[in-house]
PDB file of C-alpha atoms in Angstrom:
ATOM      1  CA  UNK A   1      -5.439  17.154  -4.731  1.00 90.00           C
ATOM      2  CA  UNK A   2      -5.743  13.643  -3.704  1.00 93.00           C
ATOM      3  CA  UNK A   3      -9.125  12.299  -4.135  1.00 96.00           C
ATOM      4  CA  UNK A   4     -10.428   9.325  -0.910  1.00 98.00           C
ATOM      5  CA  UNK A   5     -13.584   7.378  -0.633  1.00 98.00           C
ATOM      6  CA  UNK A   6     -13.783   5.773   2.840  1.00 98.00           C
ATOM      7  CA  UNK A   7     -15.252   2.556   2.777  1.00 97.00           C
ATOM      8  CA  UNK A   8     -15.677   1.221   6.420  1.00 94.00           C
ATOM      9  CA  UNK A   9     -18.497  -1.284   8.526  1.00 89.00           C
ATOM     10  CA  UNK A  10     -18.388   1.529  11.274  1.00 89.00           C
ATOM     11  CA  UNK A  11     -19.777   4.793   9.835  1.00 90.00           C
ATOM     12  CA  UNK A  12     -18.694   6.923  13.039  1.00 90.00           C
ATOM     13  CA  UNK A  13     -14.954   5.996  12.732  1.00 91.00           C
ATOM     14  CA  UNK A  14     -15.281   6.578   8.801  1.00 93.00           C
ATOM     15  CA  UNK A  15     -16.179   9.925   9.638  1.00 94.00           C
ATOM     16  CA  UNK A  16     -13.239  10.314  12.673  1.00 93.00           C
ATOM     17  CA  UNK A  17     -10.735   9.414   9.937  1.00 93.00           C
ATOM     18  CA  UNK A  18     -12.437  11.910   7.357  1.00 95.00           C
ATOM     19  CA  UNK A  19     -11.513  14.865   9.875  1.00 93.00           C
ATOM     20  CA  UNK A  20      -8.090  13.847  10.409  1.00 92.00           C
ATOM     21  CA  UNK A  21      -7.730  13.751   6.200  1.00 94.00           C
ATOM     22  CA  UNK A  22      -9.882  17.139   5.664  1.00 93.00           C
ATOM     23  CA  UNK A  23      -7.325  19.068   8.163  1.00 91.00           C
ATOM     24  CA  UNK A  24      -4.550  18.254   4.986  1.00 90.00           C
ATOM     25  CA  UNK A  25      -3.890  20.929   2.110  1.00 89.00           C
ATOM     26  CA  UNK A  26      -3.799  18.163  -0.373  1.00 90.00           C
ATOM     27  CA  UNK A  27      -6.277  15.543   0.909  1.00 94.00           C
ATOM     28  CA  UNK A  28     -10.003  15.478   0.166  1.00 96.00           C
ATOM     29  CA  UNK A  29     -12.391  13.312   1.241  1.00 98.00           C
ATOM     30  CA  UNK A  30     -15.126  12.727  -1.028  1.00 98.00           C
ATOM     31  CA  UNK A  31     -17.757  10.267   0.665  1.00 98.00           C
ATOM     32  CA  UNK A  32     -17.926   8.218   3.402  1.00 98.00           C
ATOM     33  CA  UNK A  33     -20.187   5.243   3.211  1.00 96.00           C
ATOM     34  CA  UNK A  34     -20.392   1.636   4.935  1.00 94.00           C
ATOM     35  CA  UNK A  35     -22.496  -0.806   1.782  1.00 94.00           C
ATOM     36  CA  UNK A  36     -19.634  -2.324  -0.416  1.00 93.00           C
ATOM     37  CA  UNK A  37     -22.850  -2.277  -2.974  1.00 93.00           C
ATOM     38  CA  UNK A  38     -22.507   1.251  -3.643  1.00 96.00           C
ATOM     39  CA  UNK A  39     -18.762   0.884  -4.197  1.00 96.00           C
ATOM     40  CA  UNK A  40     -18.848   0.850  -8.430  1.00 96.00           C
ATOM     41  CA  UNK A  41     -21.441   3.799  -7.995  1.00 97.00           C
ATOM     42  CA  UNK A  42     -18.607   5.929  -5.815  1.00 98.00           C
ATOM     43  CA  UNK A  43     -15.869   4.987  -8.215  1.00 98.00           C
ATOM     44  CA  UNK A  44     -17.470   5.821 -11.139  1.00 97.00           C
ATOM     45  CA  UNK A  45     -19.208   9.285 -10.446  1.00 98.00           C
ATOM     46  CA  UNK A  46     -16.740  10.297  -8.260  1.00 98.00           C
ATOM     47  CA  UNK A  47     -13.127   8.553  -9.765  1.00 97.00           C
ATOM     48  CA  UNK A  48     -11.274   8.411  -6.323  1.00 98.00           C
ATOM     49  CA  UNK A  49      -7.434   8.432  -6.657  1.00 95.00           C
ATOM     50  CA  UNK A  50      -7.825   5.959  -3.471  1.00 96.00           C
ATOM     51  CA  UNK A  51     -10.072   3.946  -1.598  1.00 97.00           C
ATOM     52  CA  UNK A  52      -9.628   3.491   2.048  1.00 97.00           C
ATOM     53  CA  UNK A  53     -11.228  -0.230   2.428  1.00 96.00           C
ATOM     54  CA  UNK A  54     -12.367  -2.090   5.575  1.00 93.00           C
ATOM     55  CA  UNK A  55     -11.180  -5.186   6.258  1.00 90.00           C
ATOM     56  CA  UNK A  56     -14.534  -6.693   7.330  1.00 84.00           C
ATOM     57  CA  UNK A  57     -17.637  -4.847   5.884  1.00 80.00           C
ATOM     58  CA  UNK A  58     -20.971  -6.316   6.980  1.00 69.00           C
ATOM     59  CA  UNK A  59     -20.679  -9.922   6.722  1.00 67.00           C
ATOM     60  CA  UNK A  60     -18.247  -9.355   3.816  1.00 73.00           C
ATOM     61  CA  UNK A  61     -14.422  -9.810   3.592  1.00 84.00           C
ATOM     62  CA  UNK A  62     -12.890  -6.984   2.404  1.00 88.00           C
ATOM     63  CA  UNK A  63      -9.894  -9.009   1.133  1.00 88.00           C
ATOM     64  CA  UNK A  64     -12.350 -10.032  -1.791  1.00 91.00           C
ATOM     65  CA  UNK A  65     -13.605  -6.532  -2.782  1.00 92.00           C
ATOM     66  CA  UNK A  66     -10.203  -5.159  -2.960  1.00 93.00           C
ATOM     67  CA  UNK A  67      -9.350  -8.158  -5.122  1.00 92.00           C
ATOM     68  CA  UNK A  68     -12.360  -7.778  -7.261  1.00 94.00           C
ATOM     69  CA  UNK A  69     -11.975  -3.815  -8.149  1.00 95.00           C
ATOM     70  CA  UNK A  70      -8.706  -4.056  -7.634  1.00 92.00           C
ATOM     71  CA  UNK A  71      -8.601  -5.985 -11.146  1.00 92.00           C
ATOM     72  CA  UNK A  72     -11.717  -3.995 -12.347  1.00 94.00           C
ATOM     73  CA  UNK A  73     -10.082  -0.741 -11.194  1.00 95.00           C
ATOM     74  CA  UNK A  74      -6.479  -0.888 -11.694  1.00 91.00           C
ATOM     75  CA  UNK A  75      -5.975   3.702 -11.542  1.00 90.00           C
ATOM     76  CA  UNK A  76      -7.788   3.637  -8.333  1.00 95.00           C
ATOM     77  CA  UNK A  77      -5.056   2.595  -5.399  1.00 93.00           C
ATOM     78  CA  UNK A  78      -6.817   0.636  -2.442  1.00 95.00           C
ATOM     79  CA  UNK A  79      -5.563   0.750   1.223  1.00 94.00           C
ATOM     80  CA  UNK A  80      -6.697  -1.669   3.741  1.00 93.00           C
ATOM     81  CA  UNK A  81      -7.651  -0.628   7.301  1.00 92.00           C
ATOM     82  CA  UNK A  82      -7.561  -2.881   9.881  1.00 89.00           C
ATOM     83  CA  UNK A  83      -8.237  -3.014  13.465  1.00 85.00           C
ATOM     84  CA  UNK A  84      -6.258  -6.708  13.946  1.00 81.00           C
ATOM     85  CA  UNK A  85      -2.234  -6.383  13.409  1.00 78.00           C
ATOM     86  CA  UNK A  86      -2.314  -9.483  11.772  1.00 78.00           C
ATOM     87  CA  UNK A  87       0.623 -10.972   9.289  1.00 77.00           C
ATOM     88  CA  UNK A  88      -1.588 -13.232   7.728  1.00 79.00           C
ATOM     89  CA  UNK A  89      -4.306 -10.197   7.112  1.00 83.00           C
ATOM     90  CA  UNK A  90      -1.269  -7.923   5.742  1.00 83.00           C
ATOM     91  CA  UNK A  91      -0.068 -10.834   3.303  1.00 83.00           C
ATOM     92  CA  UNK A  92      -3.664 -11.565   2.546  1.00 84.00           C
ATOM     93  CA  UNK A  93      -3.887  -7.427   1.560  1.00 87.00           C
ATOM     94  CA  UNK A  94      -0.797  -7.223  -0.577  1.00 85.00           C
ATOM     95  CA  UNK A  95      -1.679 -10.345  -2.819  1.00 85.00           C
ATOM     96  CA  UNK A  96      -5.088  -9.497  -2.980  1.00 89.00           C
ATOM     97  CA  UNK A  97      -3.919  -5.766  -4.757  1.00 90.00           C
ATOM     98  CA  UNK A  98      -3.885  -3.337  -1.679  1.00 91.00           C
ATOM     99  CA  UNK A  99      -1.050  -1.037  -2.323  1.00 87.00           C
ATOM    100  CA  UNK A 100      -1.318  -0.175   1.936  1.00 88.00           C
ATOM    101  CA  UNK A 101      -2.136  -1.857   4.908  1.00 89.00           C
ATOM    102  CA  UNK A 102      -2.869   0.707   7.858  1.00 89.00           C
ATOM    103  CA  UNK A 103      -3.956  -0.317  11.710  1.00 87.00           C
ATOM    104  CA  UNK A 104      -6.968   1.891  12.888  1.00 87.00           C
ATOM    105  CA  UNK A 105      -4.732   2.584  15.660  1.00 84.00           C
ATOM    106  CA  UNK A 106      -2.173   4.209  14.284  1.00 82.00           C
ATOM    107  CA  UNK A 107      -1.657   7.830  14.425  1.00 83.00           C
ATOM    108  CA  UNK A 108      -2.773  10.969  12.799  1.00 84.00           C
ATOM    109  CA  UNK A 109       0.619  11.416  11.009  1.00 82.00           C
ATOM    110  CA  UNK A 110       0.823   7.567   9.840  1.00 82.00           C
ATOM    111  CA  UNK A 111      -2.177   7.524   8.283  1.00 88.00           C
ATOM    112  CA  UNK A 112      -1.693  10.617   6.262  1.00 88.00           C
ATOM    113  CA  UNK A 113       1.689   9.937   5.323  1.00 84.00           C
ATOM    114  CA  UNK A 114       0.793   6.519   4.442  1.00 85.00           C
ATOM    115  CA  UNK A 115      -1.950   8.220   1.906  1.00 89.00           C
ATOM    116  CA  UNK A 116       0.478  10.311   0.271  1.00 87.00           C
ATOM    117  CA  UNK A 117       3.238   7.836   0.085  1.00 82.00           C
ATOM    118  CA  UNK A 118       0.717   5.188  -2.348  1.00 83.00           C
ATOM    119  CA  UNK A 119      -0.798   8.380  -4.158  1.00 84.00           C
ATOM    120  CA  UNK A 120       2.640  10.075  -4.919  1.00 74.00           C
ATOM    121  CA  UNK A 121       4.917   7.137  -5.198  1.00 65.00           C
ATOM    122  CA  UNK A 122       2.193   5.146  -7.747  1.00 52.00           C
ATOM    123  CA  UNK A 123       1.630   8.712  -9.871  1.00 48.00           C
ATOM    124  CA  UNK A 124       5.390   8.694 -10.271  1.00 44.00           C
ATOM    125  CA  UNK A 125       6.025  12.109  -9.817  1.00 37.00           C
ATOM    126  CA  UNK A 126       8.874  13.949  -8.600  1.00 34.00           C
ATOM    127  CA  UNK A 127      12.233  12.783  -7.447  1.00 37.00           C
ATOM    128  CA  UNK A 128      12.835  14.621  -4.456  1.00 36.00           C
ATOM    129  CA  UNK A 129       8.914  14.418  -3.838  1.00 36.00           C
ATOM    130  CA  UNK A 130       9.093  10.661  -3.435  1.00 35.00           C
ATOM    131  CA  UNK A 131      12.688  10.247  -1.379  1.00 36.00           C
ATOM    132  CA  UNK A 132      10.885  13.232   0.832  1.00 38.00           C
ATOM    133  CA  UNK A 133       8.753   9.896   2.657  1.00 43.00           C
ATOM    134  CA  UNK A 134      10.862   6.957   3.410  1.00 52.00           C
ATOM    135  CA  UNK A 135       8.389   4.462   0.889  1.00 68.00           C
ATOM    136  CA  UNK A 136      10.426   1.142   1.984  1.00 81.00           C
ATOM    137  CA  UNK A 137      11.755   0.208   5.604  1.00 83.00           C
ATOM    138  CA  UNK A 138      15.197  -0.199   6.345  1.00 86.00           C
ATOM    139  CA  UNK A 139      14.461  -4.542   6.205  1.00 90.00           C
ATOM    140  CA  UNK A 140      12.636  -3.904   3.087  1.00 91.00           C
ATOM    141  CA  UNK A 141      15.573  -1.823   1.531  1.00 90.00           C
ATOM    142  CA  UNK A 142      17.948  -4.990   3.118  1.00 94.00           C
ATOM    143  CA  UNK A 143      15.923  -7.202   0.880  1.00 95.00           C
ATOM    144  CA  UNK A 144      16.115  -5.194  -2.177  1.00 94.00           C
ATOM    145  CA  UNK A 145      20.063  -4.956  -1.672  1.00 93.00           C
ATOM    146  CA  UNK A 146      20.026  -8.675  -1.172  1.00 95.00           C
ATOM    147  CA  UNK A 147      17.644  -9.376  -4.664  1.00 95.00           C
ATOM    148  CA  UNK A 148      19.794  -6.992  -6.362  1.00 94.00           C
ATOM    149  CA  UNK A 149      22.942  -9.754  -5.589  1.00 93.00           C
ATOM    150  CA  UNK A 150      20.805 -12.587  -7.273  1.00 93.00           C
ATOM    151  CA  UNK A 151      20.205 -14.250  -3.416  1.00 94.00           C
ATOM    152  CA  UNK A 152      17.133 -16.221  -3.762  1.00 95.00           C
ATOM    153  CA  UNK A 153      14.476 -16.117  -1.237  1.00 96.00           C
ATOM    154  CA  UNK A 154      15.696 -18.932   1.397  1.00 96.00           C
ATOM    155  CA  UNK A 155      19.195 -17.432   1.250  1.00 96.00           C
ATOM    156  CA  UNK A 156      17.486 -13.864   2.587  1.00 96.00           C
ATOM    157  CA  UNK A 157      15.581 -15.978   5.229  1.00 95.00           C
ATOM    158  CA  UNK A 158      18.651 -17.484   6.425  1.00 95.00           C
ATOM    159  CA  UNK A 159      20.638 -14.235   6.369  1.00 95.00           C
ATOM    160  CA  UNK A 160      18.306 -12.220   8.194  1.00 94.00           C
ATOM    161  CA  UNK A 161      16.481 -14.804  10.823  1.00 93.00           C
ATOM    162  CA  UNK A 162      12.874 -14.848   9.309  1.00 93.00           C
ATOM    163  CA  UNK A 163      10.794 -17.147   7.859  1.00 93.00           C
ATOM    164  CA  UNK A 164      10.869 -17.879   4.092  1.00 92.00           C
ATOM    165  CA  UNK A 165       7.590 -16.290   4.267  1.00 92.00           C
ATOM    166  CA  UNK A 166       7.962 -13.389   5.907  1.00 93.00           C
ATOM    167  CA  UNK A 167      10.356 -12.788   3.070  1.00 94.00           C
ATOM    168  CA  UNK A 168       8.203 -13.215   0.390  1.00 93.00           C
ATOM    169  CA  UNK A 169       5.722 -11.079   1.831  1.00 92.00           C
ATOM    170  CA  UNK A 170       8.152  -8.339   2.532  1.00 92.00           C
ATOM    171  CA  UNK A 171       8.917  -8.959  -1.907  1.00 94.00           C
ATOM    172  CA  UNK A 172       5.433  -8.523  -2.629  1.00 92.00           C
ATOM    173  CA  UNK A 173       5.054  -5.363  -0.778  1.00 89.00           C
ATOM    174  CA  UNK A 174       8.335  -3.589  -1.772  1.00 90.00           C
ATOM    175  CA  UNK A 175       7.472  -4.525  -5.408  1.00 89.00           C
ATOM    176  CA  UNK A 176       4.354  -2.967  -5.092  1.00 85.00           C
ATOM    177  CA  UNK A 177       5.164  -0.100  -3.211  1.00 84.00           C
ATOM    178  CA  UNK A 178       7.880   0.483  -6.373  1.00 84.00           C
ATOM    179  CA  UNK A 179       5.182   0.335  -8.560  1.00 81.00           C
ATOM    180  CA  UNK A 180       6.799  -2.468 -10.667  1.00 83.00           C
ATOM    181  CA  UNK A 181       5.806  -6.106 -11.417  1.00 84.00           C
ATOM    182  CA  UNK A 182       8.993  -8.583 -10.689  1.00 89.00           C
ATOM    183  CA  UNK A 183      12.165  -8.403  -8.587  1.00 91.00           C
ATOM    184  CA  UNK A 184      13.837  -7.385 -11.700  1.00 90.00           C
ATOM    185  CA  UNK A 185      12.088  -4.626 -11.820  1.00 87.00           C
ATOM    186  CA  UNK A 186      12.261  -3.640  -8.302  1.00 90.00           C
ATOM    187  CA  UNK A 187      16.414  -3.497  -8.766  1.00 89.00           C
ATOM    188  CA  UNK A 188      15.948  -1.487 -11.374  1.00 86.00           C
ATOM    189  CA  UNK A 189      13.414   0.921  -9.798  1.00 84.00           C
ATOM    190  CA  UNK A 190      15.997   0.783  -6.753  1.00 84.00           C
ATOM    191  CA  UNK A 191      18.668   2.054  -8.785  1.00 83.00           C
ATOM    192  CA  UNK A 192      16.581   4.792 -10.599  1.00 77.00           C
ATOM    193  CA  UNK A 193      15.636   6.246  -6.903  1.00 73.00           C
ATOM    194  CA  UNK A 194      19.078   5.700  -5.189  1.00 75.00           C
ATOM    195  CA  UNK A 195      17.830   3.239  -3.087  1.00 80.00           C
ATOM    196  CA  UNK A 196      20.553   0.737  -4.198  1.00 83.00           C
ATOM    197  CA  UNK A 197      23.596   1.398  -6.188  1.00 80.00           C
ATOM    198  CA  UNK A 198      24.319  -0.160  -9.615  1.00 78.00           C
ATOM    199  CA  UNK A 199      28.005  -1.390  -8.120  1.00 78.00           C
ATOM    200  CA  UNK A 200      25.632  -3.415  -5.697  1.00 74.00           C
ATOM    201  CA  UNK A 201      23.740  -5.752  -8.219  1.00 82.00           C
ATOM    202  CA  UNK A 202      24.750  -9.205  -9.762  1.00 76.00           C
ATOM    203  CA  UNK A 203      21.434  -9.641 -11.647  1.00 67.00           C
TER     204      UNK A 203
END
């Protein structure tokens, strides 16, 4: 059972998203609350597998608490939600230790699957389990094919028409969606899950 503490400014839509988690088999909500201050309290008596974190809570940033327990907590995964489909806010997310960045918007299905695909894919469990959800995009696997041949990070902006940062965004995310710590590591991870093929790398 996956264990969620909702963490959100608006305590009606914390609830909302509670149903739509409670109606999974494998998904348990254990509080719902809107003070960051309580936060430590939640973590500690209740040990969430994940934290689904506000982006702005109060007249807090909640860039800055996931980067705070993010370090304090490193077992407990955090997802952002976010009603702004921002770049900058997703970057922001990723280097600040979010594992997931999910619009309020989104649907039922997204928001699940998005739940399952940082618990499962981070607790490294089965094979088949974690191929069973797509974990990177098709541009994200692009990238990882292109790291894998030793291109360096202008090369993929050039070959693929975005901006130098957009690509090291996308890098950040992919390597923390693989649950790794350098591009090295992502190949590697790549080739262990059959995302990439070993003929494919130069590293």
């Amino acid at each position: 059972m996956v264990k969620i503490i909702i963490l959100d400014d608006h305590e009606l839509f914390g609830h909302g998203v509670a149903k739509i988690i409670e109606a999974e088999d494998d998904l348990s909500v254990l509080k719902v609350f809107t003070d960051p201050n309580l936060l430590t309290h939640y973590i500690k008596t209740l040990q969430p597998n994940i934290v689904l974190c506000d982006i702005k809570i109060k007249d807090l940033n909640g860039l800055n608490i996931v980067k705070t327990y993010s370090k304090k907590y490193p077992k407990v995964k955090f997802i952002m939600l976010s009603g702004y489909n921002l770049e900058e806010y997703k970057i922001k997310a990723y280097e600040n230790g979010a594992v997931g960045f999910i619009l309020k918007d989104e649907s039922t299905d997204k928001l699940v699957d998005g739940i399952r695909a940082v618990y499962y894919f981070n607790q490294n469990l089965k094979h088949d389990m974690v191929l069973a959800k797509p974990l990177l995009s098709d541009q994200e696997k692009e990238i990882l094919r292109m790291i894998a041949k030793d291109m360096k990070n202008q090369e993929i902006s050039e070959a693929l028409f975005i901006s130098k940062r957009t690509v090291e965004y996308h890098i950040t995310k992919l390597i923390r969606k693989l649950g790794v710590e350098s591009r090295l590591g992502a190949v590697i991870k790549g080739i262990k899950l059959g995302i990439i093929e070993e003929s494919e790398t130069k590293i």
